[in-house]
JSON list of C-alpha atoms in Angstrom, two decimals:
[
{"chain": "F", "resi": 1, "resn": "MET", "atom": "CA", "xyz": [-6.63, -59.15, -140.88]},
{"chain": "F", "resi": 2, "resn": "LYS", "atom": "CA", "xyz": [-9.71, -58.19, -142.44]},
{"chain": "F", "resi": 3, "resn": "SER", "atom": "CA", "xyz": [-11.46, -59.75, -139.57]},
{"chain": "F", "resi": 4, "resn": "ASN", "atom": "CA", "xyz": [-9.74, -57.33, -137.33]},
{"chain": "F", "resi": 5, "resn": "LYS", "atom": "CA", "xyz": [-10.82, -54.47, -139.98]},
{"chain": "F", "resi": 6, "resn": "MET", "atom": "CA", "xyz": [-14.47, -55.23, -139.49]},
{"chain": "F", "resi": 7, "resn": "HIS", "atom": "CA", "xyz": [-14.96, -55.17, -135.67]},
{"chain": "F", "resi": 8, "resn": "SER", "atom": "CA", "xyz": [-13.37, -51.81, -135.58]},
{"chain": "F", "resi": 9, "resn": "GLU", "atom": "CA", "xyz": [-15.20, -50.66, -137.82]},
{"chain": "F", "resi": 10, "resn": "LYS", "atom": "CA", "xyz": [-18.26, -52.04, -136.16]},
{"chain": "F", "resi": 11, "resn": "ASN", "atom": "CA", "xyz": [-17.16, -50.76, -132.99]},
{"chain": "F", "resi": 12, "resn": "HIS", "atom": "CA", "xyz": [-16.60, -47.70, -134.43]},
{"chain": "F", "resi": 13, "resn": "SER", "atom": "CA", "xyz": [-20.03, -47.24, -135.71]},
{"chain": "F", "resi": 14, "resn": "ASP", "atom": "CA", "xyz": [-21.36, -48.48, -132.30]},
{"chain": "F", "resi": 15, "resn": "ARG", "atom": "CA", "xyz": [-19.34, -46.15, -130.43]},
{"chain": "F", "resi": 16, "resn": "PHE", "atom": "CA", "xyz": [-21.16, -43.20, -132.96]},
{"chain": "F", "resi": 17, "resn": "LYS", "atom": "CA", "xyz": [-24.45, -44.67, -132.33]},
{"chain": "F", "resi": 18, "resn": "LEU", "atom": "CA", "xyz": [-24.61, -44.51, -128.76]},
{"chain": "F", "resi": 19, "resn": "ALA", "atom": "CA", "xyz": [-22.82, -41.24, -128.31]},
{"chain": "F", "resi": 20, "resn": "LEU", "atom": "CA", "xyz": [-25.62, -39.76, -130.78]},
{"chain": "F", "resi": 21, "resn": "GLU", "atom": "CA", "xyz": [-28.42, -41.99, -128.40]},
{"chain": "F", "resi": 22, "resn": "ALA", "atom": "CA", "xyz": [-26.72, -40.65, -125.44]},
{"chain": "F", "resi": 23, "resn": "VAL", "atom": "CA", "xyz": [-26.90, -36.66, -126.60]},
{"chain": "F", "resi": 24, "resn": "HIS", "atom": "CA", "xyz": [-30.58, -37.61, -127.71]},
{"chain": "F", "resi": 25, "resn": "ASP", "atom": "CA", "xyz": [-28.87, -35.83, -130.79]},
{"chain": "F", "resi": 26, "resn": "GLY", "atom": "CA", "xyz": [-30.51, -36.71, -134.42]},
{"chain": "F", "resi": 27, "resn": "LEU", "atom": "CA", "xyz": [-28.62, -37.79, -137.97]},
{"chain": "F", "resi": 28, "resn": "TRP", "atom": "CA", "xyz": [-29.17, -37.29, -140.63]},
{"chain": "F", "resi": 29, "resn": "ASP", "atom": "CA", "xyz": [-28.88, -38.36, -144.50]},
{"chain": "F", "resi": 30, "resn": "TRP", "atom": "CA", "xyz": [-29.75, -37.11, -147.32]},
{"chain": "F", "resi": 31, "resn": "ASP", "atom": "CA", "xyz": [-28.76, -38.19, -150.79]},
{"chain": "F", "resi": 32, "resn": "LEU", "atom": "CA", "xyz": [-29.80, -35.75, -153.56]},
{"chain": "F", "resi": 33, "resn": "ALA", "atom": "CA", "xyz": [-29.59, -37.68, -156.62]},
{"chain": "F", "resi": 34, "resn": "ALA", "atom": "CA", "xyz": [-32.28, -40.07, -155.36]},
{"chain": "F", "resi": 35, "resn": "ASP", "atom": "CA", "xyz": [-33.79, -37.11, -153.27]},
{"chain": "F", "resi": 36, "resn": "SER", "atom": "CA", "xyz": [-34.03, -39.22, -150.30]},
{"chain": "F", "resi": 37, "resn": "ILE", "atom": "CA", "xyz": [-32.55, -38.56, -146.66]},
{"chain": "F", "resi": 38, "resn": "TYR", "atom": "CA", "xyz": [-32.22, -41.45, -144.14]},
{"chain": "F", "resi": 39, "resn": "TRP", "atom": "CA", "xyz": [-33.16, -40.27, -140.68]},
{"chain": "F", "resi": 40, "resn": "ASN", "atom": "CA", "xyz": [-32.29, -41.99, -137.97]},
{"chain": "F", "resi": 41, "resn": "GLU", "atom": "CA", "xyz": [-34.81, -42.69, -134.95]},
{"chain": "F", "resi": 42, "resn": "THR", "atom": "CA", "xyz": [-33.83, -39.61, -132.77]},
{"chain": "F", "resi": 43, "resn": "CYS", "atom": "CA", "xyz": [-35.43, -37.19, -135.70]},
{"chain": "F", "resi": 44, "resn": "TYR", "atom": "CA", "xyz": [-38.56, -38.79, -135.58]},
{"chain": "F", "resi": 45, "resn": "THR", "atom": "CA", "xyz": [-39.17, -39.24, -131.80]},
{"chain": "F", "resi": 46, "resn": "MET", "atom": "CA", "xyz": [-37.91, -35.86, -131.24]},
{"chain": "F", "resi": 47, "resn": "LEU", "atom": "CA", "xyz": [-41.09, -34.80, -133.77]},
{"chain": "F", "resi": 48, "resn": "GLY", "atom": "CA", "xyz": [-43.37, -36.94, -131.67]},
{"chain": "F", "resi": 49, "resn": "TYR", "atom": "CA", "xyz": [-43.33, -39.54, -134.60]},
{"chain": "F", "resi": 50, "resn": "GLU", "atom": "CA", "xyz": [-42.64, -43.23, -134.49]},
{"chain": "F", "resi": 51, "resn": "PRO", "atom": "CA", "xyz": [-39.35, -44.24, -136.28]},
{"chain": "F", "resi": 52, "resn": "ASN", "atom": "CA", "xyz": [-39.88, -44.18, -140.24]},
{"chain": "F", "resi": 53, "resn": "GLU", "atom": "CA", "xyz": [-43.42, -43.41, -139.88]},
{"chain": "F", "resi": 54, "resn": "PHE", "atom": "CA", "xyz": [-43.15, -41.57, -143.29]},
{"chain": "F", "resi": 55, "resn": "LYS", "atom": "CA", "xyz": [-39.76, -41.48, -145.45]},
{"chain": "F", "resi": 56, "resn": "VAL", "atom": "CA", "xyz": [-38.28, -38.37, -145.48]},
{"chain": "F", "resi": 57, "resn": "THR", "atom": "CA", "xyz": [-37.68, -36.20, -148.88]},
{"chain": "F", "resi": 58, "resn": "TYR", "atom": "CA", "xyz": [-36.51, -32.16, -149.88]},
{"chain": "F", "resi": 59, "resn": "ASN", "atom": "CA", "xyz": [-40.41, -31.70, -150.25]},
{"chain": "F", "resi": 60, "resn": "VAL", "atom": "CA", "xyz": [-41.72, -33.00, -146.89]},
{"chain": "F", "resi": 61, "resn": "TRP", "atom": "CA", "xyz": [-38.49, -32.19, -145.14]},
{"chain": "F", "resi": 62, "resn": "LYS", "atom": "CA", "xyz": [-39.01, -28.22, -145.44]},
{"chain": "F", "resi": 63, "resn": "THR", "atom": "CA", "xyz": [-43.24, -29.23, -145.80]},
{"chain": "F", "resi": 64, "resn": "LEU", "atom": "CA", "xyz": [-41.91, -29.87, -141.35]},
{"chain": "F", "resi": 65, "resn": "VAL", "atom": "CA", "xyz": [-40.07, -26.75, -141.03]},
{"chain": "F", "resi": 66, "resn": "HIS", "atom": "CA", "xyz": [-41.97, -23.46, -139.63]},
{"chain": "F", "resi": 67, "resn": "PRO", "atom": "CA", "xyz": [-42.94, -21.52, -143.41]},
{"chain": "F", "resi": 68, "resn": "ASP", "atom": "CA", "xyz": [-40.80, -18.73, -141.61]},
{"chain": "F", "resi": 69, "resn": "ASP", "atom": "CA", "xyz": [-37.65, -19.94, -141.21]},
{"chain": "F", "resi": 70, "resn": "ILE", "atom": "CA", "xyz": [-37.13, -22.37, -144.85]},
{"chain": "F", "resi": 71, "resn": "PRO", "atom": "CA", "xyz": [-36.19, -18.79, -146.02]},
{"chain": "F", "resi": 72, "resn": "ILE", "atom": "CA", "xyz": [-33.65, -18.42, -143.84]},
{"chain": "F", "resi": 73, "resn": "ILE", "atom": "CA", "xyz": [-32.08, -22.19, -144.07]},
{"chain": "F", "resi": 74, "resn": "GLU", "atom": "CA", "xyz": [-32.24, -23.50, -147.50]},
{"chain": "F", "resi": 75, "resn": "PRO", "atom": "CA", "xyz": [-29.67, -20.17, -148.49]},
{"chain": "F", "resi": 76, "resn": "ILE", "atom": "CA", "xyz": [-27.30, -21.54, -145.65]},
{"chain": "F", "resi": 77, "resn": "MET", "atom": "CA", "xyz": [-27.73, -24.88, -147.12]},
{"chain": "F", "resi": 78, "resn": "GLN", "atom": "CA", "xyz": [-27.28, -24.29, -150.73]},
{"chain": "F", "resi": 79, "resn": "LYS", "atom": "CA", "xyz": [-24.05, -22.14, -149.24]},
{"chain": "F", "resi": 80, "resn": "SER", "atom": "CA", "xyz": [-23.05, -25.24, -147.03]},
{"chain": "F", "resi": 81, "resn": "LEU", "atom": "CA", "xyz": [-23.76, -27.46, -150.59]},
{"chain": "F", "resi": 82, "resn": "GLU", "atom": "CA", "xyz": [-21.46, -24.54, -152.50]},
{"chain": "F", "resi": 83, "resn": "THR", "atom": "CA", "xyz": [-18.70, -24.08, -150.89]},
{"chain": "F", "resi": 84, "resn": "GLY", "atom": "CA", "xyz": [-18.32, -27.95, -148.68]},
{"chain": "F", "resi": 85, "resn": "GLU", "atom": "CA", "xyz": [-17.92, -25.73, -145.96]},
{"chain": "F", "resi": 86, "resn": "THR", "atom": "CA", "xyz": [-20.53, -27.00, -142.23]},
{"chain": "F", "resi": 87, "resn": "PHE", "atom": "CA", "xyz": [-24.19, -25.26, -141.40]},
{"chain": "F", "resi": 88, "resn": "ILE", "atom": "CA", "xyz": [-24.76, -24.06, -138.50]},
{"chain": "F", "resi": 89, "resn": "ILE", "atom": "CA", "xyz": [-28.49, -22.52, -137.81]},
{"chain": "F", "resi": 90, "resn": "GLU", "atom": "CA", "xyz": [-31.08, -22.65, -135.28]},
{"chain": "F", "resi": 91, "resn": "PHE", "atom": "CA", "xyz": [-35.17, -23.26, -137.07]},
{"chain": "F", "resi": 92, "resn": "ARG", "atom": "CA", "xyz": [-38.20, -24.81, -136.36]},
{"chain": "F", "resi": 93, "resn": "TYR", "atom": "CA", "xyz": [-39.89, -28.04, -136.98]},
{"chain": "F", "resi": 94, "resn": "ILE", "atom": "CA", "xyz": [-43.43, -28.37, -136.69]},
{"chain": "F", "resi": 95, "resn": "CYS", "atom": "CA", "xyz": [-44.13, -31.88, -134.55]},
{"chain": "F", "resi": 96, "resn": "LYS", "atom": "CA", "xyz": [-46.45, -34.19, -135.16]},
{"chain": "F", "resi": 97, "resn": "ASN", "atom": "CA", "xyz": [-48.90, -32.92, -132.45]},
{"chain": "F", "resi": 98, "resn": "GLY", "atom": "CA", "xyz": [-48.45, -29.25, -134.14]},
{"chain": "F", "resi": 99, "resn": "SER", "atom": "CA", "xyz": [-46.46, -27.68, -131.24]},
{"chain": "F", "resi": 100, "resn": "TYR", "atom": "CA", "xyz": [-43.02, -26.65, -132.75]},
{"chain": "F", "resi": 101, "resn": "LYS", "atom": "CA", "xyz": [-39.71, -27.54, -131.25]},
{"chain": "F", "resi": 102, "resn": "TRP", "atom": "CA", "xyz": [-36.00, -25.41, -131.57]},
{"chain": "F", "resi": 103, "resn": "ILE", "atom": "CA", "xyz": [-33.59, -27.41, -133.41]},
{"chain": "F", "resi": 104, "resn": "TYR", "atom": "CA", "xyz": [-30.13, -26.92, -133.10]},
{"chain": "F", "resi": 105, "resn": "GLY", "atom": "CA", "xyz": [-28.58, -27.93, -136.92]},
{"chain": "F", "resi": 106, "resn": "ARG", "atom": "CA", "xyz": [-25.41, -29.10, -138.67]},
{"chain": "F", "resi": 107, "resn": "GLY", "atom": "CA", "xyz": [-24.18, -30.78, -141.19]},
{"chain": "F", "resi": 108, "resn": "LYS", "atom": "CA", "xyz": [-21.72, -30.63, -144.54]},
{"chain": "F", "resi": 109, "resn": "CYS", "atom": "CA", "xyz": [-21.23, -31.83, -148.06]},
{"chain": "F", "resi": 110, "resn": "ILE", "atom": "CA", "xyz": [-19.10, -35.29, -147.96]},
{"chain": "F", "resi": 111, "resn": "GLU", "atom": "CA", "xyz": [-19.89, -36.03, -151.77]},
{"chain": "F", "resi": 112, "resn": "ARG", "atom": "CA", "xyz": [-19.43, -34.74, -154.88]},
{"chain": "F", "resi": 113, "resn": "ASP", "atom": "CA", "xyz": [-19.91, -36.07, -158.29]},
{"chain": "F", "resi": 114, "resn": "LYS", "atom": "CA", "xyz": [-17.19, -36.16, -161.06]},
{"chain": "F", "resi": 115, "resn": "HIS", "atom": "CA", "xyz": [-18.48, -32.49, -162.18]},
{"chain": "F", "resi": 116, "resn": "ASN", "atom": "CA", "xyz": [-18.27, -31.63, -158.41]},
{"chain": "F", "resi": 117, "resn": "ASN", "atom": "CA", "xyz": [-22.02, -31.34, -158.32]},
{"chain": "F", "resi": 118, "resn": "PRO", "atom": "CA", "xyz": [-22.89, -32.34, -154.47]},
{"chain": "F", "resi": 119, "resn": "THR", "atom": "CA", "xyz": [-23.87, -35.63, -154.79]},
{"chain": "F", "resi": 120, "resn": "ARG", "atom": "CA", "xyz": [-24.09, -36.06, -150.45]},
{"chain": "F", "resi": 121, "resn": "MET", "atom": "CA", "xyz": [-24.90, -34.37, -147.57]},
{"chain": "F", "resi": 122, "resn": "VAL", "atom": "CA", "xyz": [-24.59, -34.88, -143.63]},
{"chain": "F", "resi": 123, "resn": "GLY", "atom": "CA", "xyz": [-25.30, -34.13, -140.28]},
{"chain": "F", "resi": 124, "resn": "THR", "atom": "CA", "xyz": [-27.19, -33.62, -137.26]},
{"chain": "F", "resi": 125, "resn": "GLN", "atom": "CA", "xyz": [-29.87, -32.37, -135.55]},
{"chain": "F", "resi": 126, "resn": "THR", "atom": "CA", "xyz": [-30.40, -31.39, -131.73]},
{"chain": "F", "resi": 127, "resn": "ASP", "atom": "CA", "xyz": [-33.74, -30.35, -129.98]},
{"chain": "F", "resi": 128, "resn": "ILE", "atom": "CA", "xyz": [-33.07, -26.83, -127.77]},
{"chain": "F", "resi": 129, "resn": "SER", "atom": "CA", "xyz": [-36.55, -26.22, -127.31]},
{"chain": "F", "resi": 130, "resn": "GLU", "atom": "CA", "xyz": [-35.57, -25.83, -123.77]},
{"chain": "F", "resi": 131, "resn": "LYS", "atom": "CA", "xyz": [-32.70, -23.82, -124.24]},
{"chain": "F", "resi": 132, "resn": "LYS", "atom": "CA", "xyz": [-34.87, -21.35, -126.29]},
{"chain": "F", "resi": 133, "resn": "THR", "atom": "CA", "xyz": [-37.40, -21.40, -123.55]},
{"chain": "F", "resi": 134, "resn": "ILE", "atom": "CA", "xyz": [-34.77, -19.84, -120.83]},
{"chain": "F", "resi": 135, "resn": "GLU", "atom": "CA", "xyz": [-33.64, -17.26, -123.33]},
{"chain": "F", "resi": 136, "resn": "GLU", "atom": "CA", "xyz": [-37.09, -16.15, -123.70]},
{"chain": "F", "resi": 137, "resn": "GLN", "atom": "CA", "xyz": [-37.88, -16.12, -119.86]},
{"chain": "F", "resi": 138, "resn": "LEU", "atom": "CA", "xyz": [-34.66, -13.88, -119.56]},
{"chain": "F", "resi": 139, "resn": "LEU", "atom": "CA", "xyz": [-35.20, -12.25, -122.10]},
{"chain": "F", "resi": 140, "resn": "ILE", "atom": "CA", "xyz": [-38.72, -10.97, -120.14]},
{"chain": "F", "resi": 141, "resn": "SER", "atom": "CA", "xyz": [-36.70, -10.81, -117.25]},
{"chain": "F", "resi": 142, "resn": "GLU", "atom": "CA", "xyz": [-34.29, -8.21, -118.65]},
{"chain": "F", "resi": 143, "resn": "ALA", "atom": "CA", "xyz": [-37.49, -6.24, -119.95]},
{"chain": "F", "resi": 144, "resn": "GLN", "atom": "CA", "xyz": [-38.97, -5.61, -116.85]},
{"chain": "F", "resi": 145, "resn": "TYR", "atom": "CA", "xyz": [-35.74, -5.20, -115.35]},
{"chain": "F", "resi": 146, "resn": "ARG", "atom": "CA", "xyz": [-35.24, -1.99, -117.47]},
{"chain": "F", "resi": 147, "resn": "ILE", "atom": "CA", "xyz": [-39.30, -1.02, -116.95]},
{"chain": "F", "resi": 148, "resn": "LEU", "atom": "CA", "xyz": [-38.97, -1.30, -112.94]},
{"chain": "F", "resi": 149, "resn": "ILE", "atom": "CA", "xyz": [-35.07, 0.83, -114.08]},
{"chain": "F", "resi": 150, "resn": "ALA", "atom": "CA", "xyz": [-37.31, 3.43, -115.94]},
{"chain": "F", "resi": 151, "resn": "LEU", "atom": "CA", "xyz": [-39.96, 3.75, -112.95]},
{"chain": "F", "resi": 152, "resn": "THR", "atom": "CA", "xyz": [-37.28, 4.76, -110.99]},
{"chain": "F", "resi": 153, "resn": "GLN", "atom": "CA", "xyz": [-37.27, 8.15, -112.13]},
{"chain": "F", "resi": 154, "resn": "GLU", "atom": "CA", "xyz": [-41.49, 8.24, -109.90]},
{"chain": "F", "resi": 155, "resn": "GLY", "atom": "CA", "xyz": [-40.42, 6.00, -107.20]},
{"chain": "F", "resi": 156, "resn": "VAL", "atom": "CA", "xyz": [-41.05, 2.26, -108.42]},
{"chain": "F", "resi": 157, "resn": "SER", "atom": "CA", "xyz": [-41.95, 2.10, -104.75]},
{"chain": "F", "resi": 158, "resn": "LYS", "atom": "CA", "xyz": [-44.75, 3.54, -105.79]},
{"chain": "F", "resi": 159, "resn": "TRP", "atom": "CA", "xyz": [-45.91, 1.65, -108.46]},
{"chain": "F", "resi": 160, "resn": "LYS", "atom": "CA", "xyz": [-47.92, -1.93, -109.01]},
{"chain": "F", "resi": 161, "resn": "PHE", "atom": "CA", "xyz": [-48.56, -4.05, -112.23]},
{"chain": "F", "resi": 162, "resn": "LYS", "atom": "CA", "xyz": [-51.64, -4.83, -112.46]},
{"chain": "F", "resi": 163, "resn": "GLU", "atom": "CA", "xyz": [-52.11, -7.99, -113.86]},
{"chain": "F", "resi": 164, "resn": "PRO", "atom": "CA", "xyz": [-49.10, -10.52, -115.00]},
{"chain": "F", "resi": 165, "resn": "LEU", "atom": "CA", "xyz": [-46.47, -8.56, -117.59]},
{"chain": "F", "resi": 166, "resn": "ASP", "atom": "CA", "xyz": [-46.88, -10.22, -121.15]},
{"chain": "F", "resi": 167, "resn": "ILE", "atom": "CA", "xyz": [-44.60, -9.27, -122.53]},
{"chain": "F", "resi": 168, "resn": "ASP", "atom": "CA", "xyz": [-43.43, -9.65, -126.76]},
{"chain": "F", "resi": 169, "resn": "PRO", "atom": "CA", "xyz": [-39.87, -10.82, -127.61]},
{"chain": "F", "resi": 170, "resn": "ASP", "atom": "CA", "xyz": [-40.20, -9.09, -130.74]},
{"chain": "F", "resi": 171, "resn": "ASN", "atom": "CA", "xyz": [-40.38, -6.26, -128.93]},
{"chain": "F", "resi": 172, "resn": "ILE", "atom": "CA", "xyz": [-38.42, -6.52, -125.64]},
{"chain": "F", "resi": 173, "resn": "ASN", "atom": "CA", "xyz": [-35.54, -3.47, -127.06]},
{"chain": "F", "resi": 174, "resn": "LYS", "atom": "CA", "xyz": [-38.50, -1.29, -127.61]},
{"chain": "F", "resi": 175, "resn": "THR", "atom": "CA", "xyz": [-38.80, -0.14, -124.07]},
{"chain": "F", "resi": 176, "resn": "GLU", "atom": "CA", "xyz": [-41.05, 3.32, -125.23]},
{"chain": "F", "resi": 177, "resn": "TYR", "atom": "CA", "xyz": [-43.18, 0.64, -126.40]},
{"chain": "F", "resi": 178, "resn": "ILE", "atom": "CA", "xyz": [-43.61, -2.20, -123.31]},
{"chain": "F", "resi": 179, "resn": "ILE", "atom": "CA", "xyz": [-43.91, 1.12, -121.10]},
{"chain": "F", "resi": 180, "resn": "ASP", "atom": "CA", "xyz": [-46.57, 2.38, -123.44]},
{"chain": "F", "resi": 181, "resn": "ASN", "atom": "CA", "xyz": [-48.41, -0.82, -122.78]},
{"chain": "F", "resi": 182, "resn": "LEU", "atom": "CA", "xyz": [-47.78, -1.59, -119.51]},
{"chain": "F", "resi": 183, "resn": "TYR", "atom": "CA", "xyz": [-50.56, -1.42, -117.08]},
{"chain": "F", "resi": 184, "resn": "ILE", "atom": "CA", "xyz": [-49.67, -0.34, -113.61]},
{"chain": "F", "resi": 185, "resn": "GLU", "atom": "CA", "xyz": [-51.49, 1.79, -110.66]},
{"chain": "F", "resi": 186, "resn": "GLU", "atom": "CA", "xyz": [-50.35, 3.65, -107.96]},
{"chain": "F", "resi": 187, "resn": "CYS", "atom": "CA", "xyz": [-49.84, 1.75, -105.04]},
{"chain": "F", "resi": 188, "resn": "ASN", "atom": "CA", "xyz": [-51.21, 3.73, -101.49]}
]
């Protein structure tokens, strides 16, 4: 009987590992008391590191997160630790080569001590950089479309762009900003 239970647990563990590998998700397990975070191989390799290239602690993890994202992530994680609710967040990691990757992170507190203090949190992380690039391209395309629509009062066929549009994604919804900074010339 014990052998069947161990075999079943091993099969479950193998299936879980294979599923994570198939979708290229990273798995992390944070022991809060020991300040130690386990990362599976994918967590390291998605950022350009060798598996287990460094020991992950909370402070090390913070150095890997884009500085602008820390004030967003920490309150969400703290709330999750307090409530036990799953958190879901998108943030950026700094890769070994200095580039950034967008991450879709999920996690939940799964263990507490006898005083109900959180002691363990687990979660997954998925590289969504490609998705974010496509979203940005769509925003730029939409901004170009808005500009063209705004110019229809002048007659779209009358104008051409002197150079490719370099649109700041933070100002996508500010059509006035884009039009004021747009370099166009009249076609003959």
